[in-house]
PDB file of C-alpha atoms in Angstrom:
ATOM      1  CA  UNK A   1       0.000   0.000   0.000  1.00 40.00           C
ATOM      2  CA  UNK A   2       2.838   2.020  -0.581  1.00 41.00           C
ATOM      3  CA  UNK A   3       2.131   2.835  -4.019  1.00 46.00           C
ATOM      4  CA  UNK A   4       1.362   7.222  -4.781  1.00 46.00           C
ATOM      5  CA  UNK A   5      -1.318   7.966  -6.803  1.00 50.00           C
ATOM      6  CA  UNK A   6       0.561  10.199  -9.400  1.00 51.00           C
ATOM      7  CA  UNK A   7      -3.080  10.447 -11.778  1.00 63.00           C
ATOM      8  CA  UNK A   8      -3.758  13.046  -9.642  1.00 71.00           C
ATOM      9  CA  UNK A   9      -3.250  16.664  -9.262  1.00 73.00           C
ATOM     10  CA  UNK A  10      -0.998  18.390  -6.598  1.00 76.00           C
ATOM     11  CA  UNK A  11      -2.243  19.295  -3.289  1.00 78.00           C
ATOM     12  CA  UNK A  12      -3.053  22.837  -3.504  1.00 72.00           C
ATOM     13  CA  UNK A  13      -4.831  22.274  -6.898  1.00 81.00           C
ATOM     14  CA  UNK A  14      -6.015  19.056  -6.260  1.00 85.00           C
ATOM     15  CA  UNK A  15      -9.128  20.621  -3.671  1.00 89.00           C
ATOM     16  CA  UNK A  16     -10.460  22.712  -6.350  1.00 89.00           C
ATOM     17  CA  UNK A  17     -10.469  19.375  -8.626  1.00 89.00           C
ATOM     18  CA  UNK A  18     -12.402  17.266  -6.381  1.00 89.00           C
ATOM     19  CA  UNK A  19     -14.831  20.233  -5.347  1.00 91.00           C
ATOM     20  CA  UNK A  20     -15.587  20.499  -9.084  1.00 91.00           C
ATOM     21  CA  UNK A  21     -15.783  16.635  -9.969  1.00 90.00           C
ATOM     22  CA  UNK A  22     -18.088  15.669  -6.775  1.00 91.00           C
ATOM     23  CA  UNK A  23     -20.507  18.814  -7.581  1.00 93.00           C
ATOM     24  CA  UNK A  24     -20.646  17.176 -11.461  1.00 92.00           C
ATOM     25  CA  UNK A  25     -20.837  13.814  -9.878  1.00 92.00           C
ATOM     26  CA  UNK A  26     -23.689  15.144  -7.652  1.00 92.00           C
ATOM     27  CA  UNK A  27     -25.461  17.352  -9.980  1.00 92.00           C
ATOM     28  CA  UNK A  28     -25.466  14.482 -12.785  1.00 93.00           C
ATOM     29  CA  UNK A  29     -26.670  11.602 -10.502  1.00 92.00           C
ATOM     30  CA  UNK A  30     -28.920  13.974  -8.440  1.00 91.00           C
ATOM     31  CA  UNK A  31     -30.931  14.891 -11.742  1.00 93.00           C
ATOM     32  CA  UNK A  32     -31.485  11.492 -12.836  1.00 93.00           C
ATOM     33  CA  UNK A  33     -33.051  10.118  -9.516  1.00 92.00           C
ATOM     34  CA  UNK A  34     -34.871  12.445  -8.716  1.00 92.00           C
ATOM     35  CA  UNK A  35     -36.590  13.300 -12.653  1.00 92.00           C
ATOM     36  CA  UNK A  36     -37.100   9.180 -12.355  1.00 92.00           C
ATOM     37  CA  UNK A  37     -38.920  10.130  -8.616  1.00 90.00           C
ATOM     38  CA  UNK A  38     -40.771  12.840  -9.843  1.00 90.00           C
ATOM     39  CA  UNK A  39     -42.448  11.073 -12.910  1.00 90.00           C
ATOM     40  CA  UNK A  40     -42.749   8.230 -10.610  1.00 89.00           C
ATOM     41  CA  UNK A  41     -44.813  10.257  -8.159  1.00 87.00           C
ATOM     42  CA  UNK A  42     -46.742  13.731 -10.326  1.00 86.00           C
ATOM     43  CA  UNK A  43     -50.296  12.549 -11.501  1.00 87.00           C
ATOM     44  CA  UNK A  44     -51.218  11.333 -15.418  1.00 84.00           C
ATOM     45  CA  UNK A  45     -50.410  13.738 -17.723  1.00 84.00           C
ATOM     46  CA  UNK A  46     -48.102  16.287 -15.507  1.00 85.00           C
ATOM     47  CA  UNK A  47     -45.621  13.771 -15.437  1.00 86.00           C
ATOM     48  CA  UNK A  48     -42.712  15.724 -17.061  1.00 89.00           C
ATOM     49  CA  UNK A  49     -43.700  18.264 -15.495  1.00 88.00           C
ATOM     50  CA  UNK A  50     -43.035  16.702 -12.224  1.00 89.00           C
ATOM     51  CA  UNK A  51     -40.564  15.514 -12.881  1.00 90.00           C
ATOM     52  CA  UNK A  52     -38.370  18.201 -14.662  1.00 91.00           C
ATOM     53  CA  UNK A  53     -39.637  20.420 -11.477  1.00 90.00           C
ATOM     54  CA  UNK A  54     -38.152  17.853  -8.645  1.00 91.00           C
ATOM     55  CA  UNK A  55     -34.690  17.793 -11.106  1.00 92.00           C
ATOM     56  CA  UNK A  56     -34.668  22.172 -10.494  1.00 91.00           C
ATOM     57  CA  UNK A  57     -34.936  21.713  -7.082  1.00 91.00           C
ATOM     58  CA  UNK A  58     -33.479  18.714  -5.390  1.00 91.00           C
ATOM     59  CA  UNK A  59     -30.488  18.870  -8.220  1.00 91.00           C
ATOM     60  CA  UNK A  60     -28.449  21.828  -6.964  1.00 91.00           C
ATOM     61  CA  UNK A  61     -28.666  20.515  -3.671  1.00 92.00           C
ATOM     62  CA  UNK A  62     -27.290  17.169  -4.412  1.00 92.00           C
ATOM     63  CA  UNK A  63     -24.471  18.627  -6.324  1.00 92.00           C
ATOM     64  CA  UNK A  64     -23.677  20.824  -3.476  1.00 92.00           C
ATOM     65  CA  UNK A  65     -23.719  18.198  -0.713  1.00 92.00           C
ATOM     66  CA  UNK A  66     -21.292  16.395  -2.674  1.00 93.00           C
ATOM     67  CA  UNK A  67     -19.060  19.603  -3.515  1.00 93.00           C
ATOM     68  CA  UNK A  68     -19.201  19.954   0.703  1.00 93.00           C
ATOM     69  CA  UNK A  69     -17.828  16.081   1.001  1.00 92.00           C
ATOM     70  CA  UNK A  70     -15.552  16.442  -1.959  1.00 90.00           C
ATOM     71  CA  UNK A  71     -14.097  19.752  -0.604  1.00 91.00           C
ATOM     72  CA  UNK A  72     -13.218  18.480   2.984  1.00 92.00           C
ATOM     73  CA  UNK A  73     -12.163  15.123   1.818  1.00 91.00           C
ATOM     74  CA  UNK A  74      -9.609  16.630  -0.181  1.00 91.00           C
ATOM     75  CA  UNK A  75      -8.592  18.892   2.732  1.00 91.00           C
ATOM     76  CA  UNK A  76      -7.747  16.663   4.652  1.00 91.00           C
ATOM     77  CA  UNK A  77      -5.922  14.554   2.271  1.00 89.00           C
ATOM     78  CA  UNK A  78      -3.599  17.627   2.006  1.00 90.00           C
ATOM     79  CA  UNK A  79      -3.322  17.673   5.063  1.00 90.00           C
ATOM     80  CA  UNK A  80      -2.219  14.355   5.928  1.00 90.00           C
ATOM     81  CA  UNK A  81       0.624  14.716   3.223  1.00 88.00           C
ATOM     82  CA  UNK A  82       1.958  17.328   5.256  1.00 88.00           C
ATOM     83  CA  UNK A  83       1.727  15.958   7.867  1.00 89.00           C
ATOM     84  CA  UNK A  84       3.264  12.322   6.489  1.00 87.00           C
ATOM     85  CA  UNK A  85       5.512  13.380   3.834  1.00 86.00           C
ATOM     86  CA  UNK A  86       4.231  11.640   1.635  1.00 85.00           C
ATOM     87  CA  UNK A  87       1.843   9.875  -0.444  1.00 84.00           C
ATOM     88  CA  UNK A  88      -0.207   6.767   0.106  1.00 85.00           C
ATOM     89  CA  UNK A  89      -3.163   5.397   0.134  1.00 86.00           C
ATOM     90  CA  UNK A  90      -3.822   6.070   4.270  1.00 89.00           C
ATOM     91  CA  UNK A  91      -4.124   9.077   3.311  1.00 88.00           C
ATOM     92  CA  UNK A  92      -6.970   9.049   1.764  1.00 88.00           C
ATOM     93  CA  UNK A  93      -8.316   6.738   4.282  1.00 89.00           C
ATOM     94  CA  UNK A  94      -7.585   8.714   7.142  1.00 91.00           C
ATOM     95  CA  UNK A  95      -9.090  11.628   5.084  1.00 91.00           C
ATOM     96  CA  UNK A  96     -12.374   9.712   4.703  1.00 90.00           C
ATOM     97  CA  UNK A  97     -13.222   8.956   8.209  1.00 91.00           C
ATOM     98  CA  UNK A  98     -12.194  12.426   9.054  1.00 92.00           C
ATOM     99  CA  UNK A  99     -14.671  14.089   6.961  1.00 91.00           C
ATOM    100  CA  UNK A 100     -17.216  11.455   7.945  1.00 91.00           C
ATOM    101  CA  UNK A 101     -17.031  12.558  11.315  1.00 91.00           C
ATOM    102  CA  UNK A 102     -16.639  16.204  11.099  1.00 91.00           C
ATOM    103  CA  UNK A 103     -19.878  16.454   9.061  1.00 89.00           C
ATOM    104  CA  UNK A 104     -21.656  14.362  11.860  1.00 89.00           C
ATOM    105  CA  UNK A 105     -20.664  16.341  14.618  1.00 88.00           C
ATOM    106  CA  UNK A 106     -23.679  17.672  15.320  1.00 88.00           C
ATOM    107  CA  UNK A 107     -25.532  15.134  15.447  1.00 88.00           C
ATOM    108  CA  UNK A 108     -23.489  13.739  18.842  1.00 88.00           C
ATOM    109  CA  UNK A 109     -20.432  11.920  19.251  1.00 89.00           C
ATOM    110  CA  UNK A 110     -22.057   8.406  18.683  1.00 90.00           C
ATOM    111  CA  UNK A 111     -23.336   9.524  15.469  1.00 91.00           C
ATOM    112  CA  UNK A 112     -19.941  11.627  14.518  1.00 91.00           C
ATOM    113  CA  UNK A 113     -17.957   8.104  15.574  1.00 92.00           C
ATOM    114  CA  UNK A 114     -19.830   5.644  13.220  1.00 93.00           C
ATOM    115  CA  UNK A 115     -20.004   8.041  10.382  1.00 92.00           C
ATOM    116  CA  UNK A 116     -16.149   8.282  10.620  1.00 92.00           C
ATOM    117  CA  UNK A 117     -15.665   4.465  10.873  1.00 93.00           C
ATOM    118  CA  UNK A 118     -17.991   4.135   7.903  1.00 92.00           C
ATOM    119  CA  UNK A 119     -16.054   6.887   5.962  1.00 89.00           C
ATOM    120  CA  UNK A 120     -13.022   5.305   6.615  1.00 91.00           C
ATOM    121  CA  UNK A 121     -13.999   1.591   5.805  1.00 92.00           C
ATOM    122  CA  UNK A 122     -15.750   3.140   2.875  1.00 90.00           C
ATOM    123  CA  UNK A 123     -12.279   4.470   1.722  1.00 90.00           C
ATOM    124  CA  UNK A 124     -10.601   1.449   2.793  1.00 90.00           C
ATOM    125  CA  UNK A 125     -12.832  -0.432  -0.076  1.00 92.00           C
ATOM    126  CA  UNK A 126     -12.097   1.648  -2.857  1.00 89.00           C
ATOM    127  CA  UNK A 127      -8.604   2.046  -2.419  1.00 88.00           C
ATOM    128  CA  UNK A 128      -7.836  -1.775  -2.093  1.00 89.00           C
ATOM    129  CA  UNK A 129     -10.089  -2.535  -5.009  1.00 90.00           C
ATOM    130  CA  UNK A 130      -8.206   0.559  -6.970  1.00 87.00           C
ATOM    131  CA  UNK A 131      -4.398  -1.115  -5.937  1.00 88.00           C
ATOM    132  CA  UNK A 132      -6.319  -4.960  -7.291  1.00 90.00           C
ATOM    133  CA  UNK A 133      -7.064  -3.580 -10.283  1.00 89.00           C
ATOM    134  CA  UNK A 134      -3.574  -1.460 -10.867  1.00 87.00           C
ATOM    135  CA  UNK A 135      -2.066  -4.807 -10.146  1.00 87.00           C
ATOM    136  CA  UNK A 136      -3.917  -6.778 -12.603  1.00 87.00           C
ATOM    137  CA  UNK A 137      -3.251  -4.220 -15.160  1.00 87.00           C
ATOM    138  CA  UNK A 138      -0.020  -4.710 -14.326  1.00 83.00           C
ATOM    139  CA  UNK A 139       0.881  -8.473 -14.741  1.00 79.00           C
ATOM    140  CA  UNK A 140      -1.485  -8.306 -17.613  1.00 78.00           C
ATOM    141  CA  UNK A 141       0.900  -5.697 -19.173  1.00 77.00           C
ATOM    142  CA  UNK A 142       4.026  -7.178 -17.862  1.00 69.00           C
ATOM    143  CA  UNK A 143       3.056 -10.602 -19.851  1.00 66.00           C
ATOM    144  CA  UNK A 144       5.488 -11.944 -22.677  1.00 64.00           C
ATOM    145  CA  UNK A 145       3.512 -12.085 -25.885  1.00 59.00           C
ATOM    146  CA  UNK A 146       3.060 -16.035 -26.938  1.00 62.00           C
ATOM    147  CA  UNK A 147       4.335 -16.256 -30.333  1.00 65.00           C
ATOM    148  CA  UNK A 148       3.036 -19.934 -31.917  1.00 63.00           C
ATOM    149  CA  UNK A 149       4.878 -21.406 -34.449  1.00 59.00           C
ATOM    150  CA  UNK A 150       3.277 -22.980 -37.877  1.00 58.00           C
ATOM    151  CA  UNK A 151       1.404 -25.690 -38.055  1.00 56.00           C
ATOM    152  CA  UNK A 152       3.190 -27.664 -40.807  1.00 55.00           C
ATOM    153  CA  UNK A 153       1.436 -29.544 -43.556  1.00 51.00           C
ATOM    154  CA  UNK A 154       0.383 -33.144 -42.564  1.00 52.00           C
ATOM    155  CA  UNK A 155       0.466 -35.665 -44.919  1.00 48.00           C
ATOM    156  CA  UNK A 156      -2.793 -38.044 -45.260  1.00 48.00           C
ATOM    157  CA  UNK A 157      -4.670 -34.707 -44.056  1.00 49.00           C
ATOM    158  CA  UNK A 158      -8.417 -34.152 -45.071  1.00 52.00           C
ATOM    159  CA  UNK A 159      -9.106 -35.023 -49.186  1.00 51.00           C
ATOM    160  CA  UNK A 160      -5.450 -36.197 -49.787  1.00 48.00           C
ATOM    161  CA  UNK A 161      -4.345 -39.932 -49.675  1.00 49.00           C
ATOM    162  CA  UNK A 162      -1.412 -41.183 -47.187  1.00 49.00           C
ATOM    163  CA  UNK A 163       1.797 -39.892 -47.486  1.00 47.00           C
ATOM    164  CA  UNK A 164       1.167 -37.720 -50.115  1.00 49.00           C
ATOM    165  CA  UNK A 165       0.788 -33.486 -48.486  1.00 49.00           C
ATOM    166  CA  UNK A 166      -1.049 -30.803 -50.169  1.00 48.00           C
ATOM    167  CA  UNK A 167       2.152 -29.367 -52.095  1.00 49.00           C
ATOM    168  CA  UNK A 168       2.602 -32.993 -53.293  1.00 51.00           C
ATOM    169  CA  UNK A 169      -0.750 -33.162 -54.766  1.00 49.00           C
ATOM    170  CA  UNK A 170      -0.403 -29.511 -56.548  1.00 54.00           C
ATOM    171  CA  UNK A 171       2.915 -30.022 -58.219  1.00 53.00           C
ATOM    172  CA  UNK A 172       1.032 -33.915 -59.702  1.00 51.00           C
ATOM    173  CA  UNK A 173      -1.737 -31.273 -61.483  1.00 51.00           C
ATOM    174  CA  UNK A 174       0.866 -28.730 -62.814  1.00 52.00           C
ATOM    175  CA  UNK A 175       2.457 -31.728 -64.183  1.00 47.00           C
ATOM    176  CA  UNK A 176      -0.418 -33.264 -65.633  1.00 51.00           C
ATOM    177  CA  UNK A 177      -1.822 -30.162 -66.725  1.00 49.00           C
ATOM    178  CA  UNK A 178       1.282 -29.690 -68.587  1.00 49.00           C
ATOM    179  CA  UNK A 179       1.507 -33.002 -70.184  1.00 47.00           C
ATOM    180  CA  UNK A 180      -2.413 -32.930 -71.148  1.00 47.00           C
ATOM    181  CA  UNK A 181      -1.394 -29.250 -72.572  1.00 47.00           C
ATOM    182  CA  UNK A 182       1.031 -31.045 -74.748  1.00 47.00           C
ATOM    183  CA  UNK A 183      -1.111 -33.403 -75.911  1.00 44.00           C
ATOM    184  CA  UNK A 184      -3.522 -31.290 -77.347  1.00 45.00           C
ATOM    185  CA  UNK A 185      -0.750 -28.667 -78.488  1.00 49.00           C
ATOM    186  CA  UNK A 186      -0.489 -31.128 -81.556  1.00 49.00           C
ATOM    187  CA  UNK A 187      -3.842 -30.338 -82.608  1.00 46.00           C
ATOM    188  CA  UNK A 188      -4.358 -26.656 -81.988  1.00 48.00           C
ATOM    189  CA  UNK A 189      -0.450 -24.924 -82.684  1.00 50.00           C
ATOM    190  CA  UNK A 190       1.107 -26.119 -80.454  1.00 49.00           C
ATOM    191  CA  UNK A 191       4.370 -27.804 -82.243  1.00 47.00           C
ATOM    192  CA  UNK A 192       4.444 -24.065 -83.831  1.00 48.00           C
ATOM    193  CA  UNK A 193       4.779 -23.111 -79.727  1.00 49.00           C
ATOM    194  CA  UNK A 194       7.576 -25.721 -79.129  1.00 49.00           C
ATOM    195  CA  UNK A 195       9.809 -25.112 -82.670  1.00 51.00           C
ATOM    196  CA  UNK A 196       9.521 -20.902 -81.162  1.00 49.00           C
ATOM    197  CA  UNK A 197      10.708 -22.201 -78.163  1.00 48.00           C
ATOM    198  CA  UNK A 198      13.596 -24.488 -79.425  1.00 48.00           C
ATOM    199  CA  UNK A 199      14.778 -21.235 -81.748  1.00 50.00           C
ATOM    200  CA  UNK A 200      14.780 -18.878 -78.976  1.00 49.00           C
ATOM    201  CA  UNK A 201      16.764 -21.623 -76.588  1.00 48.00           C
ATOM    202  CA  UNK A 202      19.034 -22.092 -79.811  1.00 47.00           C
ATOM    203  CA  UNK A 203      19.524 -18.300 -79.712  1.00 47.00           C
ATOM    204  CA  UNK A 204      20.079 -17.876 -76.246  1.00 48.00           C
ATOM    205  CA  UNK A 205      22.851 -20.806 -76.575  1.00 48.00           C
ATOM    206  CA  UNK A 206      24.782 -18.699 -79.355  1.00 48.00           C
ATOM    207  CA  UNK A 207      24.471 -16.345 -77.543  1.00 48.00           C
ATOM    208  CA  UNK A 208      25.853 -17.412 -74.438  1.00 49.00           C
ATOM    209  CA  UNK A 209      28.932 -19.330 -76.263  1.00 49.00           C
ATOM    210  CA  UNK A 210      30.394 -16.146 -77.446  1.00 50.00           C
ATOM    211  CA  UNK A 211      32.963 -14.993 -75.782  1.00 56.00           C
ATOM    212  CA  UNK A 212      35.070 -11.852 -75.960  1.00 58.00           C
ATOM    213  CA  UNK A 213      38.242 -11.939 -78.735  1.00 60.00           C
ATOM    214  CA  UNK A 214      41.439 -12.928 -77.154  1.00 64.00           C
ATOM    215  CA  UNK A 215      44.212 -10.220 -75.671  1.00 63.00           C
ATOM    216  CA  UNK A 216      46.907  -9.235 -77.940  1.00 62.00           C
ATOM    217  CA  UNK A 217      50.523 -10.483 -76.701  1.00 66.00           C
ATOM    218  CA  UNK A 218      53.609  -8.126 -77.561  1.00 61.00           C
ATOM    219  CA  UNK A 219      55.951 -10.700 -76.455  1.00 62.00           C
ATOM    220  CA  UNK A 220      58.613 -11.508 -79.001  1.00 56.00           C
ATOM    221  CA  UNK A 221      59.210 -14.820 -79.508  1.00 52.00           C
TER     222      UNK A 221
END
């Protein structure tokens, strides 16, 4: 649990941050319960109405209740890091509990006690379930990438005969295909195909047997 939470702002900056984000939280969430509550409860036909009516004034409140929690919370998380010297997640623990009790004060010190143990368990939850799930992320990240090598061809493998592999079986049709080709070559041109290709092989022979005329020799002899 000795891990800081570097996704957030620093400590002077970081109250006006949270006062901002729980009002938004507060304000958002507020709106849609209580549009849901006041459809649920205006009569037939005044049902937006209602509804739209309990969102202007329940929503503002909301949003500010959680701007009050947001704004002490963080207050006291700044304070514990001056206090500390540093950053961890009892910090924001100790923070919790503290601004569950200090907004239940008046209430008596029973009430101010259990809100502060509830605050802090509260806490508690969300930063062990935050740490889980940065340490999942983690491994998952940290994980060397499986690389699988290819499957080679089987012989005898679905629509091919025993010992005979999928390559085999391709080169057997070019060469048939060839021979068949050569077959029927007689009748439609194709000796006029071979005797082009026997001239051009014949050419490409002359070709390659010349070679380059001999270097004179000035030695007297």
């Amino acid at each position: 649990m000795g891990t800081p939470e570097t996704s957030r702002e620093p400590c002077p900056d970081r109250i006006l941050d949270d006062i901002g984000g729980a009002f938004g939280m507060g304000a958002v969430g507020g709106s849609a319960f209580h549009f849901i509550k006041g459809v649920h409860s205006s009569p037939t036909g005044t049902r937006l109405f209602g509804g739209t009516q309990a969102v202007r004034m329940n929503a503002p409140r909301v949003g500010g209740s959680f701007a009050v929690w947001g704004g002490l919370f963080s207050a006291f998380d700044c304070s514990m890091v001056y206090l500390r010297q540093k950053e961890d997640p009892w910090n924001s623990i100790i923070a919790g509990a503290a601004t569950g009790g200090f907004l239940s004060m008046r209430q008596g010190l029973g009430a101010s006690a259990r809100a502060a143990a509830f605050g802090g368990v509260l806490l508690g939850l969300i930063e062990g379930a935050g740490i889980m799930l940065n340490k999942v992320m983690s491994a998952q990240q940290d994980m060397p990438a499986m690389i699988e090598d290819p499957v080679p061809a089987m012989a005898g493998g679905p629509g091919f005969p025993m010992g005979q592999s999928h390559a085999q079986t391709q080169e057997g049709a070019s060469v048939s295909g060839s021979e068949s080709g050569s077959w029927l070559g007689g009748w439609f041109g194709g000796g006029k195909k071979k005797e082009s290709e026997a001239s051009s092989g014949s050419k490409t022979e002359i070709l390659e047997s010349f070679d380059a005329p001999p270097v004179p020799n000035f030695e007297y002899k």
